[in-house]
Amino acid sequence: MSELNPELVERTAQWIAEAGVVVVFTGAGVSAESGIPTFREARSGLWAKYDPLRLATVDGFLNDPRLVWEWYAYRRKLVREKEPNPGHVSIVELEGWADELTVITQNVDSLHKRAGSTNVIELHGNITRVKCFNGAHVYPDWNDEAGKDVELPPLCEHCAQLLRPDVVWFGEQLPTGALEESFRLAESCDLMLVIGTSGNVQPAASLPAAAREAGARVIEVNPEASEITHTAHFMLRGASGEVLPEVVRELRKRT
Ligand code: BJW
């Protein structure tokens, strides 16, 4: 936290106060302080331990559906045990200073909604939801305990296809409505806060550039430089659970 520049915190608060339409674009880093691992960090990221081609692609699922199901069941349990952190809570508080604020998240953990954010677009789905393989039947808030005596993965009770997590794997299309709405908001917002993403995964990673090209102010919050840093006007370097409460404190001083 020592590296956080108070002038940049003040400028962030000023830009939020001046903005009408705000987009908060988040990635795994915003949930790191809740105890949910990120993907690409060298030692602690999921992809340092697990192979994304085996666990987060359709081919990986068809090759070993039970392995993939069990990995997601383990992660469903983890996210349900965790709580929103001060970063999520601060994002909820920012709603009070904007005419319109939308959270566009790549996260599948529901923590923005559980913190109380009202407008949340989930670009990569939601891990607590399950759907049949062709996507026709969706089971919200899947209960792993209820199905623990059946062979895994369970089959859809309507069409008997394999059930899978309702998340977006590599090579799959993002939900069309969510993606279109996200680009529309990026291209029309006054300010985009980019929080806790490495900016490696397309097409989500193009949203900050779309915002900047359309004239929005862009601020990044991250302890490390990312693929998106060059797109931002400036960066607040630090953990979002520490940086964002500082921004909220600065905003409160102005009221
Ligand atoms: C902190 C912090 C703290 C730490 N506070 N910060 C163009 C070019 C090249 C490739 C492609 C391209 N277009 C498409 C692709 C292919 C691919 C892709 O992007 N590949 C690249 C990796 C090379 N994209 C896709 O396949 C996408 N689909 C698609 O494009 O379809 C098009 C299509 C067209 C026609 C036919 C068919 C398809 C789908 C992408 C799906 C991504 N899925 C995952 C898994 C979700 C399910 C699950 O959870 O298991 O989504 S992968 C994973 O990465 C997850 C995340 O949402 C996503 C982004 O990761 P994120 O959030 O940025 O996390 P990290 O770990 O990378 O970064 C964490 C950051 O936090 C770091 O910067 C830290 O410093 C920071 N941090 N602590 C604040 N306390």
Coordinates of C-alpha atoms and ligand atoms in Angstrom, one line a residue:
M1 CA 0.0 0.0 0.0
S2 CA 3.0 2.3 0.5
E3 CA 3.3 2.8 -3.3
L4 CA -0.2 4.3 -3.5
N5 CA 0.0 7.9 -4.6
P6 CA -2.5 10.1 -2.8
E7 CA -2.7 12.5 -5.7
L8 CA -3.9 9.7 -7.9
V9 CA -6.5 8.7 -5.3
E10 CA -7.7 12.3 -5.3
R11 CA -7.8 12.4 -9.1
T12 CA -9.7 9.1 -9.2
A13 CA -12.3 10.5 -6.8
Q14 CA -12.5 13.7 -8.9
W15 CA -13.1 11.7 -12.1
I16 CA -15.7 9.5 -10.4
A17 CA -17.5 12.6 -9.1
E18 CA -17.4 14.2 -12.6
A19 CA -18.6 11.0 -14.5
G20 CA -22.2 10.3 -15.3
V21 CA -21.9 6.8 -16.7
V22 CA -19.3 4.6 -15.0
V23 CA -18.3 1.1 -16.0
V24 CA -16.3 -1.1 -13.5
F25 CA -14.6 -3.9 -15.4
T26 CA -13.3 -6.6 -13.2
G27 CA -11.2 -9.8 -13.2
A28 CA -10.1 -12.5 -10.8
G29 CA -7.8 -10.0 -8.8
V30 CA -10.9 -8.4 -7.2
S31 CA -11.8 -11.7 -5.6
A32 CA -8.2 -12.6 -4.6
E33 CA -8.5 -11.0 -1.1
S34 CA -11.6 -13.1 -0.6
G35 CA -9.4 -16.2 -0.9
I36 CA -10.4 -17.2 -4.4
P37 CA -7.3 -18.0 -6.6
T38 CA -6.6 -16.0 -9.7
F39 CA -5.7 -17.8 -13.0
R40 CA -2.3 -16.6 -14.2
E41 CA -0.3 -15.5 -11.2
A42 CA 3.0 -17.3 -11.3
R43 CA 2.7 -19.4 -8.0
S44 CA -0.9 -19.0 -6.8
G45 CA -2.8 -18.9 -10.1
L46 CA -5.1 -21.9 -11.0
W47 CA -3.3 -22.3 -14.4
A48 CA 0.0 -22.8 -12.5
K49 CA -1.4 -26.0 -11.1
Y50 CA -4.1 -27.1 -13.5
D51 CA -4.1 -27.5 -17.3
P52 CA -6.7 -25.2 -18.9
L53 CA -6.9 -27.4 -22.0
R54 CA -8.0 -30.4 -19.9
L55 CA -10.3 -28.4 -17.5
A56 CA -11.6 -25.4 -19.4
T57 CA -12.4 -26.5 -22.9
V58 CA -15.2 -28.6 -24.5
D59 CA -12.7 -31.2 -25.7
G60 CA -11.2 -31.5 -22.2
F61 CA -14.7 -32.0 -20.8
L62 CA -15.7 -34.7 -23.4
N63 CA -12.4 -36.4 -22.8
D64 CA -12.9 -36.7 -19.1
P65 CA -16.2 -35.3 -17.9
R66 CA -15.9 -36.7 -14.4
L67 CA -12.6 -35.0 -13.8
V68 CA -13.9 -31.6 -15.1
W69 CA -17.1 -31.9 -13.1
E70 CA -15.2 -32.7 -9.9
W71 CA -12.8 -29.8 -10.4
Y72 CA -15.8 -27.4 -10.8
A73 CA -17.6 -29.0 -7.9
Y74 CA -14.5 -28.3 -5.7
R75 CA -14.5 -24.6 -7.0
R76 CA -18.3 -24.2 -6.4
K77 CA -17.7 -25.2 -2.8
L78 CA -14.8 -22.8 -2.5
V79 CA -16.7 -19.8 -3.8
R80 CA -19.7 -20.5 -1.6
E81 CA -17.5 -20.6 1.5
K82 CA -15.9 -17.2 0.6
E83 CA -17.3 -13.7 1.3
P84 CA -17.1 -10.4 -0.7
N85 CA -14.1 -8.3 0.4
P86 CA -13.7 -4.5 0.9
G87 CA -13.0 -4.2 -2.8
H88 CA -16.4 -5.6 -3.8
V89 CA -18.1 -3.5 -1.0
S90 CA -16.4 -0.3 -2.2
I91 CA -17.6 -0.9 -5.8
V92 CA -21.2 -1.1 -4.4
E93 CA -20.6 2.2 -2.6
L94 CA -19.4 3.8 -5.8
E95 CA -23.0 3.5 -7.1
G96 CA -23.9 6.4 -4.9
W97 CA -21.6 8.7 -6.8
A98 CA -22.6 7.9 -10.4
D99 CA -25.7 8.4 -12.4
E100 CA -25.4 4.9 -13.7
L101 CA -22.8 2.3 -12.8
T102 CA -22.5 -1.2 -14.3
V103 CA -20.1 -3.9 -13.2
I104 CA -18.9 -5.9 -16.1
T105 CA -17.1 -8.9 -14.7
Q106 CA -15.2 -11.8 -16.1
N107 CA -15.6 -13.6 -12.7
V108 CA -17.9 -16.5 -12.2
D109 CA -18.0 -16.4 -8.4
S110 CA -21.2 -14.2 -7.8
L111 CA -19.3 -12.0 -5.3
H112 CA -20.3 -8.7 -6.9
K113 CA -24.0 -9.6 -6.6
R114 CA -23.5 -11.0 -3.1
A115 CA -21.8 -7.7 -2.1
G116 CA -24.9 -5.8 -3.3
S117 CA -23.9 -4.5 -6.8
T118 CA -27.2 -3.9 -8.6
N119 CA -26.1 -3.9 -12.3
V120 CA -23.8 -6.8 -13.0
I121 CA -23.0 -8.3 -16.4
E122 CA -21.3 -11.7 -16.2
L123 CA -19.2 -12.2 -19.3
H124 CA -17.9 -15.7 -18.5
G125 CA -21.0 -17.2 -16.9
N126 CA -21.5 -18.3 -13.3
I127 CA -20.0 -21.3 -11.6
T128 CA -23.0 -21.9 -9.3
R129 CA -25.2 -22.5 -12.4
V130 CA -25.2 -25.8 -14.4
K131 CA -26.6 -26.5 -17.8
C132 CA -27.1 -29.5 -20.1
F133 CA -24.5 -30.0 -22.8
N134 CA -26.6 -28.3 -25.5
G135 CA -27.5 -25.4 -23.2
A136 CA -31.3 -25.9 -23.4
H137 CA -31.8 -26.6 -19.7
V138 CA -30.3 -24.4 -17.0
Y139 CA -30.1 -25.3 -13.3
P140 CA -29.5 -22.1 -11.2
D141 CA -27.7 -22.5 -7.8
W142 CA -26.7 -26.2 -8.3
N143 CA -26.6 -28.2 -5.1
D144 CA -23.7 -30.7 -5.2
E145 CA -24.8 -32.3 -1.9
A146 CA -28.2 -33.3 -3.3
G147 CA -26.7 -35.2 -6.2
K148 CA -23.8 -36.8 -4.4
D149 CA -25.0 -40.4 -4.7
V150 CA -25.4 -40.3 -8.5
E151 CA -22.6 -41.1 -11.0
L152 CA -20.8 -38.0 -12.0
P153 CA -21.4 -35.9 -14.0
P154 CA -25.1 -36.1 -13.5
L155 CA -27.4 -36.2 -16.5
C156 CA -30.1 -33.6 -17.3
E157 CA -33.5 -34.7 -16.0
H158 CA -35.2 -33.2 -19.1
C159 CA -33.0 -34.4 -22.0
A160 CA -30.5 -36.9 -20.4
Q161 CA -27.5 -35.1 -21.7
L162 CA -24.4 -34.5 -19.6
L163 CA -24.6 -31.6 -17.2
R164 CA -21.7 -29.1 -17.3
P165 CA -20.9 -25.8 -15.5
D166 CA -22.5 -22.7 -17.1
V167 CA -19.2 -21.0 -17.6
V168 CA -17.5 -19.9 -20.8
W169 CA -14.6 -22.2 -21.8
F170 CA -11.8 -21.4 -24.2
G171 CA -13.1 -21.5 -27.8
E172 CA -16.7 -20.9 -26.7
Q173 CA -18.7 -17.8 -27.6
L174 CA -19.4 -15.4 -24.8
P175 CA -23.2 -14.9 -24.1
T176 CA -24.1 -12.6 -27.0
G177 CA -26.4 -10.2 -25.2
A178 CA -23.9 -9.7 -22.4
L179 CA -21.0 -9.1 -24.8
E180 CA -23.0 -6.6 -27.0
E181 CA -24.2 -4.7 -23.9
S182 CA -20.7 -4.6 -22.5
F183 CA -19.3 -3.1 -25.7
R184 CA -22.2 -0.6 -25.9
L185 CA -21.5 0.5 -22.4
A186 CA -17.7 0.7 -23.0
E187 CA -18.3 2.9 -26.0
S188 CA -20.7 5.2 -24.2
C189 CA -19.3 5.5 -20.6
D190 CA -17.5 8.5 -19.2
L191 CA -15.2 6.5 -17.0
M192 CA -14.0 2.9 -16.9
L193 CA -12.3 1.4 -13.8
V194 CA -10.3 -1.7 -14.8
I195 CA -9.7 -3.8 -11.7
G196 CA -7.8 -7.0 -11.1
T197 CA -7.4 -8.4 -14.6
S198 CA -4.3 -9.5 -16.5
G199 CA -6.0 -8.5 -19.8
N200 CA -5.0 -11.7 -21.5
V201 CA -8.3 -13.1 -22.5
Q202 CA -10.2 -11.9 -25.5
P203 CA -12.7 -10.6 -26.3
A204 CA -13.2 -9.2 -22.8
A205 CA -9.7 -7.7 -22.7
S206 CA -10.7 -5.3 -25.6
L207 CA -13.3 -3.5 -23.5
P208 CA -10.8 -0.9 -22.0
A209 CA -9.4 0.0 -25.4
A210 CA -13.0 0.3 -26.8
A211 CA -13.8 2.7 -23.9
R212 CA -10.6 4.7 -24.4
E213 CA -11.0 5.0 -28.1
A214 CA -14.5 6.3 -27.6
G215 CA -13.2 9.1 -25.4
A216 CA -13.7 7.7 -21.9
R217 CA -11.3 8.1 -19.0
V218 CA -9.7 4.8 -18.0
I219 CA -8.1 4.0 -14.6
E220 CA -6.5 0.7 -13.7
V221 CA -6.3 -0.8 -10.2
N222 CA -3.8 -3.7 -9.9
P223 CA -0.7 -4.5 -7.9
E224 CA 1.1 -5.4 -11.1
A225 CA 1.3 -4.0 -14.6
S226 CA -1.0 -5.8 -17.0
E227 CA -1.6 -6.1 -20.8
I228 CA -4.1 -3.2 -20.3
T229 CA -1.9 -0.8 -18.4
H230 CA -0.9 1.1 -21.6
T231 CA -4.6 1.7 -22.3
A232 CA -5.2 3.5 -19.0
H233 CA -4.7 7.1 -18.3
F234 CA -3.0 6.1 -15.0
M235 CA -2.8 3.2 -12.6
L236 CA -3.5 2.9 -8.9
R237 CA -1.0 0.3 -8.0
G238 CA -2.1 -2.0 -5.1
A239 CA -4.7 -4.6 -4.0
S240 CA -8.2 -3.6 -4.8
G241 CA -9.4 -4.4 -1.3
E242 CA -7.0 -1.7 0.0
V243 CA -7.1 0.9 -2.9
L244 CA -10.8 1.1 -3.4
P245 CA -11.7 1.9 0.2
E246 CA -9.2 4.7 0.0
V247 CA -11.0 6.1 -3.1
V248 CA -14.4 5.8 -1.3
R249 CA -12.9 7.6 1.8
E250 CA -11.7 10.4 -0.6
L251 CA -15.2 10.7 -2.2
R252 CA -16.8 10.9 1.3
K253 CA -14.6 13.8 2.2
R254 CA -16.2 15.7 -0.7
T255 CA -19.8 15.4 0.5
Ligands
BJW1 C1 -5.1 -8.2 -8.2 C2 -5.0 -8.6 -6.9 C3 -5.7 -7.8 -5.9 C4 -4.0 -10.1 -8.0 N1 -6.3 -6.7 -6.3 N2 -5.7 -7.1 -8.6 C5 -7.6 -13.0 -30.0 C6 -6.2 -13.1 -29.8 C7 -5.7 -14.3 -29.2 C8 -6.6 -15.3 -28.7 C9 -7.9 -15.1 -28.8 C10 -8.4 -13.9 -29.5 N3 -9.8 -14.0 -29.4 C11 -10.2 -15.2 -28.8 C12 -9.1 -15.8 -28.5 C13 -9.0 -17.1 -27.8 C14 -9.3 -17.1 -26.3 C15 -8.2 -16.2 -25.6 O1 -8.4 -15.1 -25.3 N4 -7.0 -16.8 -25.5 C16 -5.9 -16.1 -24.9 C17 -5.7 -16.6 -23.4 C18 -4.7 -16.3 -25.7 N5 -10.6 -16.6 -26.0 C19 -11.6 -17.4 -26.0 O2 -11.5 -18.6 -26.3 C20 -13.0 -16.8 -25.6 N6 -13.9 -17.2 -26.6 C21 -13.9 -16.6 -27.8 O3 -13.2 -15.7 -28.1 O4 -14.8 -17.1 -28.6 C22 -14.8 -16.6 -30.0 C23 -15.3 -17.7 -30.9 C24 -15.5 -17.3 -32.2 C25 -16.0 -18.2 -33.1 C26 -16.2 -19.5 -32.6 C27 -16.0 -19.9 -31.3 C28 -15.5 -18.9 -30.5 C29 -13.5 -17.5 -24.3 C30 -12.7 -17.1 -23.1 C31 -13.2 -17.9 -21.9 C32 -12.3 -17.6 -20.7 N7 -12.7 -18.5 -19.7 C33 -12.0 -18.5 -18.4 C34 -12.5 -19.7 -17.5 C35 -13.9 -19.4 -17.0 C36 -14.5 -20.5 -16.2 C37 -13.7 -20.9 -15.0 O5 -13.6 -20.0 -14.1 O6 -13.2 -22.0 -14.9 O7 -12.3 -17.2 -17.7 S1 -10.2 -18.5 -18.5 C38 -10.0 -17.4 -17.2 O8 -9.3 -16.1 -17.7 C39 -11.3 -16.9 -16.7 C40 -11.2 -15.5 -16.4 O9 -12.4 -14.8 -16.4 C41 -10.3 -15.1 -17.6 C42 -9.5 -13.8 -17.4 O10 -8.6 -13.9 -16.3 P1 -8.4 -12.6 -15.3 O11 -9.7 -12.4 -14.6 O12 -7.8 -11.5 -16.0 O13 -7.4 -13.3 -14.2 P2 -5.8 -13.4 -14.3 O14 -5.4 -14.5 -13.3 O15 -5.3 -13.6 -15.7 O16 -5.3 -12.0 -13.7 C43 -5.5 -11.6 -12.4 C44 -5.0 -10.2 -12.2 O17 -5.4 -9.8 -10.9 C45 -3.5 -10.0 -12.4 O18 -3.3 -8.9 -13.2 C46 -3.0 -9.7 -10.9 O19 -1.9 -8.8 -10.9 C47 -4.3 -9.0 -10.4 N8 -4.4 -9.1 -8.9 N9 -4.4 -9.8 -6.8 C48 -6.3 -6.3 -7.7 N10 -5.7 -8.1 -4.6

